Short mmCIF file of C-alpha atoms in Angstrom, two decimals:
data_model
loop_
_atom_site.label_atom_id
_atom_site.label_comp_id
_atom_site.label_asym_id
_atom_site.label_seq_id
_atom_site.Cartn_x
_atom_site.Cartn_y
_atom_site.Cartn_z
CA MET A 1 -18.30 -12.99 12.57
CA THR A 2 -16.35 -10.97 10.25
CA ILE A 3 -13.04 -9.25 11.35
CA THR A 4 -11.62 -6.44 9.65
CA ILE A 5 -7.90 -5.61 9.43
CA ALA A 6 -5.99 -2.34 8.09
CA THR A 7 -2.26 -1.72 7.79
CA ALA A 8 0.05 1.30 7.88
CA GLU A 9 3.54 0.03 6.69
CA CYS A 10 6.92 1.20 6.15
CA PHE A 11 9.52 -1.11 5.81
CA THR A 12 7.22 -3.96 4.82
CA HIS A 13 6.21 -1.88 1.91
CA GLY A 14 2.54 -2.96 2.05
CA ILE A 15 3.36 -6.54 1.46
CA ILE A 16 1.64 -7.62 4.62
CA ALA A 17 -1.56 -6.17 3.32
CA ARG A 18 -1.21 -7.62 0.02
CA GLU A 19 -0.54 -11.04 1.45
CA ILE A 20 -3.38 -11.10 3.69
CA HIS A 21 -5.58 -9.94 0.76
CA ALA A 22 -4.15 -12.56 -1.48
CA ALA A 23 -4.71 -15.40 1.01
CA ILE A 24 -8.20 -14.59 2.03
CA GLN A 25 -9.40 -14.09 -1.52
CA GLY A 26 -8.01 -17.62 -2.28
CA TYR A 27 -5.49 -16.33 -5.01
CA HIS A 28 -3.20 -19.06 -6.43
CA GLY A 29 0.27 -18.84 -8.12
CA GLU A 30 1.89 -15.51 -8.72
CA PHE A 31 -1.02 -13.75 -7.87
CA GLY A 32 -1.20 -15.70 -4.61
CA PRO A 33 0.62 -14.92 -1.40
CA LYS A 34 4.23 -15.45 -1.39
CA SER A 35 4.78 -16.06 2.39
CA LEU A 36 4.91 -19.65 3.60
CA ASN A 37 2.82 -21.11 6.41
CA LEU A 38 -0.44 -18.91 5.88
CA LYS A 39 -2.86 -21.59 6.28
CA TRP A 40 -4.39 -20.25 9.38
CA LEU A 41 -5.14 -17.12 7.23
CA LYS A 42 -6.33 -19.07 4.23
CA ASP A 43 -8.63 -20.97 6.42
CA ARG A 44 -10.21 -17.89 7.45
CA ARG A 45 -11.36 -17.14 4.00
CA GLY A 46 -14.90 -15.35 4.38
CA GLU A 47 -14.09 -14.36 8.10
CA LEU A 48 -11.66 -11.69 7.51
CA ILE A 49 -11.76 -8.51 5.26
CA LEU A 50 -8.57 -6.35 4.31
CA LEU A 51 -10.05 -2.81 4.42
CA CYS A 52 -6.84 -1.26 3.19
CA GLY A 53 -3.11 -1.38 3.33
CA MET A 54 -0.94 1.67 3.28
CA PHE A 55 2.55 2.11 2.37
CA ILE A 56 3.75 5.24 4.19
CA PRO A 57 7.71 5.82 3.96
CA THR A 58 7.51 9.57 4.54
CA LEU A 59 7.28 11.80 7.64
CA SER A 60 4.79 14.14 5.83
CA ALA A 61 2.53 11.25 4.91
CA VAL A 62 2.44 9.84 8.30
CA LYS A 63 1.20 13.17 9.41
CA SER A 64 -1.33 14.17 6.51
CA VAL A 65 -2.54 10.68 6.02
CA LEU A 66 -2.65 9.22 9.59
CA LYS A 67 -2.97 12.69 11.36
CA VAL A 68 -0.66 11.76 13.92
CA ASN A 69 2.17 13.72 15.41
CA PRO A 70 5.27 11.37 15.46
CA PRO A 71 8.58 12.16 17.38
CA GLN A 72 11.12 13.96 15.15
CA PRO A 73 13.15 11.53 13.09
CA GLN A 74 16.82 11.03 13.53
CA LYS A 75 17.16 11.87 9.86
CA LEU A 76 15.23 12.47 6.80
CA ILE A 77 16.20 10.88 3.31
CA ASN A 78 14.26 12.15 0.49
CA GLY A 79 11.42 12.88 2.95
CA ILE A 80 11.54 9.47 4.47
CA LYS A 81 11.72 8.97 8.17
CA VAL A 82 14.49 7.38 9.66
CA TYR A 83 14.42 6.73 13.53
CA GLN A 84 16.36 4.38 16.04
CA GLU A 85 14.66 1.27 17.25
CA GLU A 86 13.09 2.49 20.25
CA ASP A 87 11.23 5.53 18.51
CA ASP A 88 10.49 2.99 15.61
CA LEU A 89 8.61 0.88 18.17
CA GLU A 90 6.67 3.72 19.60
CA VAL A 91 5.83 4.84 15.80
CA ALA A 92 4.76 1.71 14.91
CA VAL A 93 2.07 1.58 17.71
CA LEU A 94 1.11 5.37 16.50
CA MET A 95 0.71 4.00 13.05
CA ALA A 96 -1.38 0.83 13.99
CA ARG A 97 -3.81 2.64 16.11
CA ALA A 98 -4.09 5.64 13.78
CA VAL A 99 -5.02 3.06 10.64
CA LYS A 100 -7.38 1.23 12.98
CA GLU A 101 -9.23 4.35 14.04
CA ILE A 102 -9.39 6.08 10.38
CA THR A 103 -10.75 2.72 8.80
CA GLY A 104 -12.79 1.65 11.79
CA ALA A 105 -11.03 -1.81 11.46
CA ASP A 106 -10.93 -4.29 14.20
CA ILE A 107 -7.23 -4.79 13.80
CA GLY A 108 -4.54 -2.21 13.12
CA ILE A 109 -0.98 -2.97 11.98
CA GLY A 110 1.72 -0.67 11.94
CA THR A 111 5.54 -1.10 10.92
CA THR A 112 8.71 1.08 10.59
CA ALA A 113 12.13 0.70 10.41
CA GLY A 114 15.06 3.00 10.28
CA ILE A 115 18.40 2.19 12.07
CA GLY A 116 17.98 -1.12 14.07
CA ARG A 117 15.50 -3.87 13.69
CA GLY A 118 12.51 -1.65 13.36
CA GLY A 119 8.94 -1.62 15.07
CA ILE A 120 6.07 -3.95 14.44
CA SER A 121 2.66 -3.41 16.23
CA ILE A 122 -0.90 -4.74 16.12
CA VAL A 123 -3.56 -3.19 18.04
CA THR A 124 -7.25 -4.18 18.71
CA ASP A 125 -9.67 -2.42 21.03
CA LYS A 126 -8.15 -4.61 24.06
CA LEU A 127 -4.94 -5.31 23.21
CA THR A 128 -1.54 -3.34 21.99
CA VAL A 129 1.34 -5.74 21.05
CA LYS A 130 4.85 -4.40 19.75
CA THR A 131 7.81 -6.39 18.84
CA THR A 132 10.81 -5.81 16.42
CA SER A 133 12.01 -7.90 13.59
CA ASP A 134 15.12 -10.20 14.13
CA VAL A 135 17.33 -8.46 11.82
CA SER A 136 19.29 -5.28 12.07
CA ALA A 137 19.86 -2.83 9.27
CA ASP A 138 20.51 0.76 8.59
CA LEU A 139 18.25 2.65 6.07
CA CYS A 140 21.05 5.04 5.56
CA SER A 141 24.03 2.90 5.02
CA SER A 142 22.75 -0.79 4.50
CA ASN A 143 22.56 -2.30 0.93
CA SER A 144 19.47 -3.77 -0.51
CA ASN A 145 20.24 -7.40 0.67
CA GLN A 146 20.43 -6.30 4.23
CA LEU A 147 17.22 -4.17 4.01
CA LEU A 148 15.53 -7.08 2.42
CA ALA A 149 16.66 -9.44 4.96
CA ARG A 150 15.05 -7.08 7.68
CA GLN A 151 11.93 -6.77 5.67
CA LYS A 152 11.58 -10.60 5.17
CA SER A 153 12.07 -11.06 8.88
CA GLY A 154 9.51 -8.22 9.80
CA ILE A 155 6.86 -9.80 7.56
CA LYS A 156 7.48 -13.27 8.99
CA LYS A 157 7.30 -11.61 12.76
CA THR A 158 4.29 -9.84 11.98
CA PHE A 159 2.26 -12.98 10.67
CA MET A 160 3.54 -14.79 13.73
CA LEU A 161 1.93 -12.19 15.88
CA LEU A 162 -1.19 -11.63 13.84
CA GLU A 163 -1.96 -15.31 14.26
CA SER A 164 -1.80 -14.98 17.98
CA VAL A 165 -3.77 -11.66 18.00
CA LEU A 166 -6.61 -13.27 15.67
CA ARG A 167 -6.85 -16.41 18.00
CA HIS A 168 -7.02 -14.12 21.06
CA TYR A 169 -9.70 -11.86 19.22
CA GLU A 170 -11.93 -14.87 18.30
CA ILE A 171 -11.83 -16.43 21.65
CA GLU A 172 -12.81 -13.10 23.30
CA LYS A 173 -15.69 -12.58 20.96
CA ASN A 174 -16.76 -16.16 21.35
CA PHE A 175 -16.72 -15.84 24.94
CA LYS A 176 -18.65 -12.46 24.74
CA SER A 177 -21.46 -14.01 22.43
CA ASP A 178 -22.02 -17.23 24.68
CA MET B 1 12.75 20.94 -7.99
CA THR B 2 11.34 17.75 -6.24
CA ILE B 3 8.13 16.32 -7.54
CA THR B 4 6.09 14.38 -4.96
CA ILE B 5 3.61 11.34 -5.87
CA ALA B 6 0.97 9.43 -4.17
CA THR B 7 -0.99 6.52 -5.37
CA ALA B 8 -4.40 5.14 -4.33
CA GLU B 9 -4.56 1.66 -5.87
CA CYS B 10 -6.79 -1.34 -6.27
CA PHE B 11 -6.24 -4.01 -8.71
CA THR B 12 -2.62 -2.96 -8.96
CA HIS B 13 -2.27 -3.82 -5.29
CA GLY B 14 0.04 -0.91 -4.07
CA ILE B 15 2.68 -2.50 -6.41
CA ILE B 16 2.77 1.06 -8.55
CA ALA B 17 3.90 2.77 -5.45
CA ARG B 18 6.40 0.14 -4.30
CA GLU B 19 8.10 0.19 -7.75
CA ILE B 20 8.31 3.91 -7.86
CA HIS B 21 9.97 3.73 -4.32
CA ALA B 22 12.29 1.04 -5.07
CA ALA B 23 13.44 2.56 -8.44
CA ILE B 24 14.09 5.96 -6.92
CA GLN B 25 15.90 4.66 -3.79
CA GLY B 26 18.22 2.94 -5.98
CA TYR B 27 17.35 -0.44 -4.57
CA HIS B 28 18.59 -3.57 -6.51
CA GLY B 29 18.14 -7.37 -6.87
CA GLU B 30 14.95 -8.97 -4.98
CA PHE B 31 14.69 -5.58 -2.98
CA GLY B 32 14.63 -3.65 -6.47
CA PRO B 33 11.88 -2.75 -8.73
CA LYS B 34 10.67 -5.70 -10.73
CA SER B 35 9.23 -3.91 -13.81
CA LEU B 36 11.34 -3.40 -16.85
CA ASN B 37 12.27 0.03 -18.65
CA LEU B 38 11.99 2.02 -15.48
CA LYS B 39 15.17 3.82 -16.50
CA TRP B 40 13.35 7.14 -16.88
CA LEU B 41 12.51 6.51 -13.09
CA LYS B 42 15.75 5.67 -11.78
CA ASP B 43 17.26 8.61 -13.56
CA ARG B 44 15.12 11.00 -11.38
CA ARG B 45 16.51 9.57 -8.16
CA GLY B 46 16.61 12.59 -5.77
CA GLU B 47 14.03 14.61 -8.08
CA LEU B 48 11.20 12.39 -7.04
CA ILE B 49 9.70 11.29 -3.56
CA LEU B 50 6.82 8.75 -3.11
CA LEU B 51 4.88 10.19 -0.29
CA CYS B 52 2.60 7.09 0.21
CA GLY B 53 0.77 4.37 -1.71
CA MET B 54 -2.34 3.21 -0.65
CA PHE B 55 -3.95 -0.15 -1.47
CA ILE B 56 -7.65 0.36 -0.94
CA PRO B 57 -9.86 -2.63 -2.23
CA THR B 58 -12.79 -2.07 0.00
CA LEU B 59 -15.69 0.39 -0.68
CA SER B 60 -15.60 1.11 3.14
CA ALA B 61 -12.04 2.43 2.88
CA VAL B 62 -12.51 4.41 -0.15
CA LYS B 63 -15.00 6.48 1.83
CA SER B 64 -13.00 6.44 5.18
CA VAL B 65 -9.40 6.93 4.15
CA LEU B 66 -10.22 8.86 0.77
CA LYS B 67 -13.20 10.64 2.15
CA VAL B 68 -14.98 10.44 -1.09
CA ASN B 69 -18.52 9.37 -2.03
CA PRO B 70 -18.04 7.11 -5.17
CA PRO B 71 -21.10 5.67 -7.10
CA GLN B 72 -22.47 2.52 -5.76
CA PRO B 73 -20.63 -0.54 -6.99
CA GLN B 74 -22.27 -3.13 -9.18
CA LYS B 75 -21.64 -5.80 -6.40
CA LEU B 76 -19.53 -6.20 -3.23
CA ILE B 77 -17.38 -9.46 -2.70
CA ASN B 78 -16.24 -9.47 1.03
CA GLY B 79 -16.66 -5.67 1.04
CA ILE B 80 -14.41 -5.14 -2.14
CA LYS B 81 -16.00 -2.82 -4.51
CA VAL B 82 -16.85 -4.28 -8.04
CA TYR B 83 -17.42 -1.71 -10.81
CA GLN B 84 -17.97 -1.91 -14.24
CA GLU B 85 -15.33 -0.38 -16.60
CA GLU B 86 -17.17 2.73 -16.95
CA ASP B 87 -17.54 3.27 -13.40
CA ASP B 88 -13.97 2.26 -12.77
CA LEU B 89 -12.63 5.03 -14.63
CA GLU B 90 -14.45 7.63 -12.92
CA VAL B 91 -13.64 6.07 -9.56
CA ALA B 92 -9.92 5.99 -10.58
CA VAL B 93 -9.99 9.65 -11.05
CA LEU B 94 -11.77 10.18 -7.81
CA MET B 95 -9.03 8.06 -5.97
CA ALA B 96 -6.04 9.85 -7.75
CA ARG B 97 -7.69 13.36 -6.80
CA ALA B 98 -8.21 12.47 -3.31
CA VAL B 99 -4.89 10.94 -2.55
CA LYS B 100 -3.38 14.15 -4.21
CA GLU B 101 -5.39 16.21 -1.90
CA ILE B 102 -4.89 14.32 1.36
CA THR B 103 -1.06 14.16 0.75
CA GLY B 104 -0.58 17.27 -0.86
CA ALA B 105 1.43 15.49 -3.59
CA ASP B 106 2.10 17.01 -6.78
CA ILE B 107 1.12 13.98 -8.68
CA GLY B 108 -1.98 11.60 -7.76
CA ILE B 109 -2.58 8.02 -9.27
CA GLY B 110 -5.60 6.14 -9.00
CA THR B 111 -6.36 2.50 -10.15
CA THR B 112 -9.35 0.35 -9.72
CA ALA B 113 -10.84 -2.74 -11.74
CA GLY B 114 -13.83 -4.66 -11.20
CA ILE B 115 -15.59 -6.21 -14.48
CA GLY B 116 -13.75 -5.24 -17.61
CA ARG B 117 -10.15 -3.59 -18.35
CA GLY B 118 -10.40 -1.37 -15.07
CA GLY B 119 -9.67 2.40 -14.74
CA ILE B 120 -6.31 4.02 -14.24
CA SER B 121 -5.99 7.77 -13.58
CA ILE B 122 -3.18 10.24 -13.15
CA VAL B 123 -3.87 13.96 -12.03
CA THR B 124 -1.86 16.97 -11.48
CA ASP B 125 -2.95 20.60 -10.88
CA LYS B 126 -3.24 21.05 -14.43
CA LEU B 127 -3.80 17.62 -16.02
CA THR B 128 -6.31 14.66 -15.68
CA VAL B 129 -5.55 11.70 -17.62
CA LYS B 130 -7.42 8.41 -17.56
CA THR B 131 -7.29 5.29 -19.29
CA THR B 132 -7.78 1.48 -19.03
CA SER B 133 -5.50 -1.57 -18.91
CA ASP B 134 -5.30 -3.65 -22.03
CA VAL B 135 -6.83 -6.98 -20.45
CA SER B 136 -10.28 -7.52 -19.39
CA ALA B 137 -11.04 -9.57 -16.36
CA ASP B 138 -13.95 -10.06 -14.02
CA LEU B 139 -13.32 -9.96 -10.23
CA CYS B 140 -16.18 -12.04 -9.49
CA SER B 141 -15.24 -14.97 -12.14
CA SER B 142 -11.91 -14.98 -13.41
CA ASN B 143 -9.14 -17.00 -12.26
CA SER B 144 -5.78 -15.80 -10.45
CA ASN B 145 -4.18 -15.92 -13.80
CA GLN B 146 -6.66 -13.63 -15.66
CA LEU B 147 -6.49 -11.23 -12.77
CA LEU B 148 -2.73 -11.34 -12.79
CA ALA B 149 -2.39 -10.48 -16.42
CA ARG B 150 -4.94 -7.42 -16.06
CA GLN B 151 -2.62 -6.22 -13.26
CA LYS B 152 0.72 -6.59 -15.10
CA SER B 153 -1.11 -4.52 -17.93
CA GLY B 154 -2.46 -2.21 -15.66
CA ILE B 155 0.96 -1.47 -14.04
CA LYS B 156 2.80 -1.34 -17.19
CA LYS B 157 0.23 1.02 -18.71
CA THR B 158 0.37 3.38 -15.58
CA PHE B 159 4.13 3.51 -16.04
CA MET B 160 3.80 4.61 -19.59
CA LEU B 161 1.28 7.33 -18.85
CA LEU B 162 3.48 8.55 -15.58
CA GLU B 163 6.32 8.79 -17.99
CA SER B 164 4.53 11.24 -20.18
CA VAL B 165 2.86 13.21 -17.24
CA LEU B 166 6.17 13.70 -15.57
CA ARG B 167 7.83 14.96 -18.82
CA HIS B 168 4.84 17.27 -19.29
CA TYR B 169 5.12 18.63 -15.59
CA GLU B 170 8.70 19.06 -15.70
CA ILE B 171 8.53 21.09 -19.00
CA GLU B 172 5.66 23.10 -17.67
CA LYS B 173 7.66 23.93 -14.37
CA ASN B 174 10.83 24.79 -16.22
CA PHE B 175 9.05 26.96 -18.54
CA LYS B 176 7.32 28.97 -15.49
CA SER B 177 10.87 29.40 -13.83
CA ASP B 178 12.38 30.76 -16.80
#
C-alpha cells in the first residue's frame, strides 16, 4: 500500500513538504530532514509519496491555485493574507481539502497563520483534524524570531498530528483489506 | 509598479520561493534568506510579491497541478520524475510557463533535475530563458552531498538569472510608461 501526501502551506513555508520528501527519500546531512524525531516517517520509506508541497502566502494564489473562496482576510500585506486565529483554522481546512482534491492525494495538509497561533489541518477521505501551533505571533508586528518560533511549533505540531493520522489511515486500510 | 513572481520547483525544493519571500518581507536571522548576495532582492521590498512557490517532485502532480503534459520521464522513482538534462530543460520551461499562467504572475520560474545538471527556466510575457546548474548529478545514484551541491548551484544560478530578468522587465516597463 502506497499513501500519497500533498501540502498547501503558508506559515510553515513549504518546509513540511520538504521534510517529508527528504525523510522518505532517505536523504542525509544538510540535504536530509532538519526536524528531530522523524523515525516514524523514515521507517515508511517506499510506503509514502510526497506528491507536491505548495507554499501559498497570498490570497490571490489561494484562489487561483487552490480554486477556493476563503473568507476575506483581516488585512493584506503585500498581497499576503492575514487572518485571526479562528479564520486561520477554517482556511487551513479549506487549503488541506483543496490540495488533496487537486492532486488526488490520500492525505492533504494545510497551514496558515496571521494573528494568533495559526491553523493546521490534516484531511483524509474519512477524517478532518485541525489544531493550532503552541506559539502566538502577529504577522503584522512580530519580529523574525517570534515568527520563527511560531513556525517551528507549527511544523512540530503538524508532524505529531500526521503521525497519528497515518497510523489511523493504515489501520483502517489494513482492516478493510482483511 | 508591483511585479509578481511564482515558482514551480523540483530539485530546488521550493527554496527559491522561500528565499524570495524572506528577502522581500525583510525577515532576519534564521527566519531570513540563507543565500548570499540578495541585496538586489531585498532592495526591491514593496515592489515584488511572491504569489506562491510549488515544490513538485512527482510526474502526477506536474500533470494535476500544473495541467501540462510533459514528456515521458526516463524513470520514475517513487512517483518522482527522472529526466535526462535535455528533457529537464524543456520541462523547466513548461513548469515556469504553467505556474505563471495559473497564478497570473508576471514572472514564472521552473526547475527540475534528474540525470545531469538539471533545467532552470524563467519566463515573462516577452522572454523565455533557460539554463542548467553548474553541477551534474544523478537522482537515481548520487548521494545526498552530490544532490545538495547541484541544488545549491541551481539556486545560485536561478538568482543570477532572476536579477537580470528583473532588470530587463523593469527597464521595459519604465520605457513603456514614458
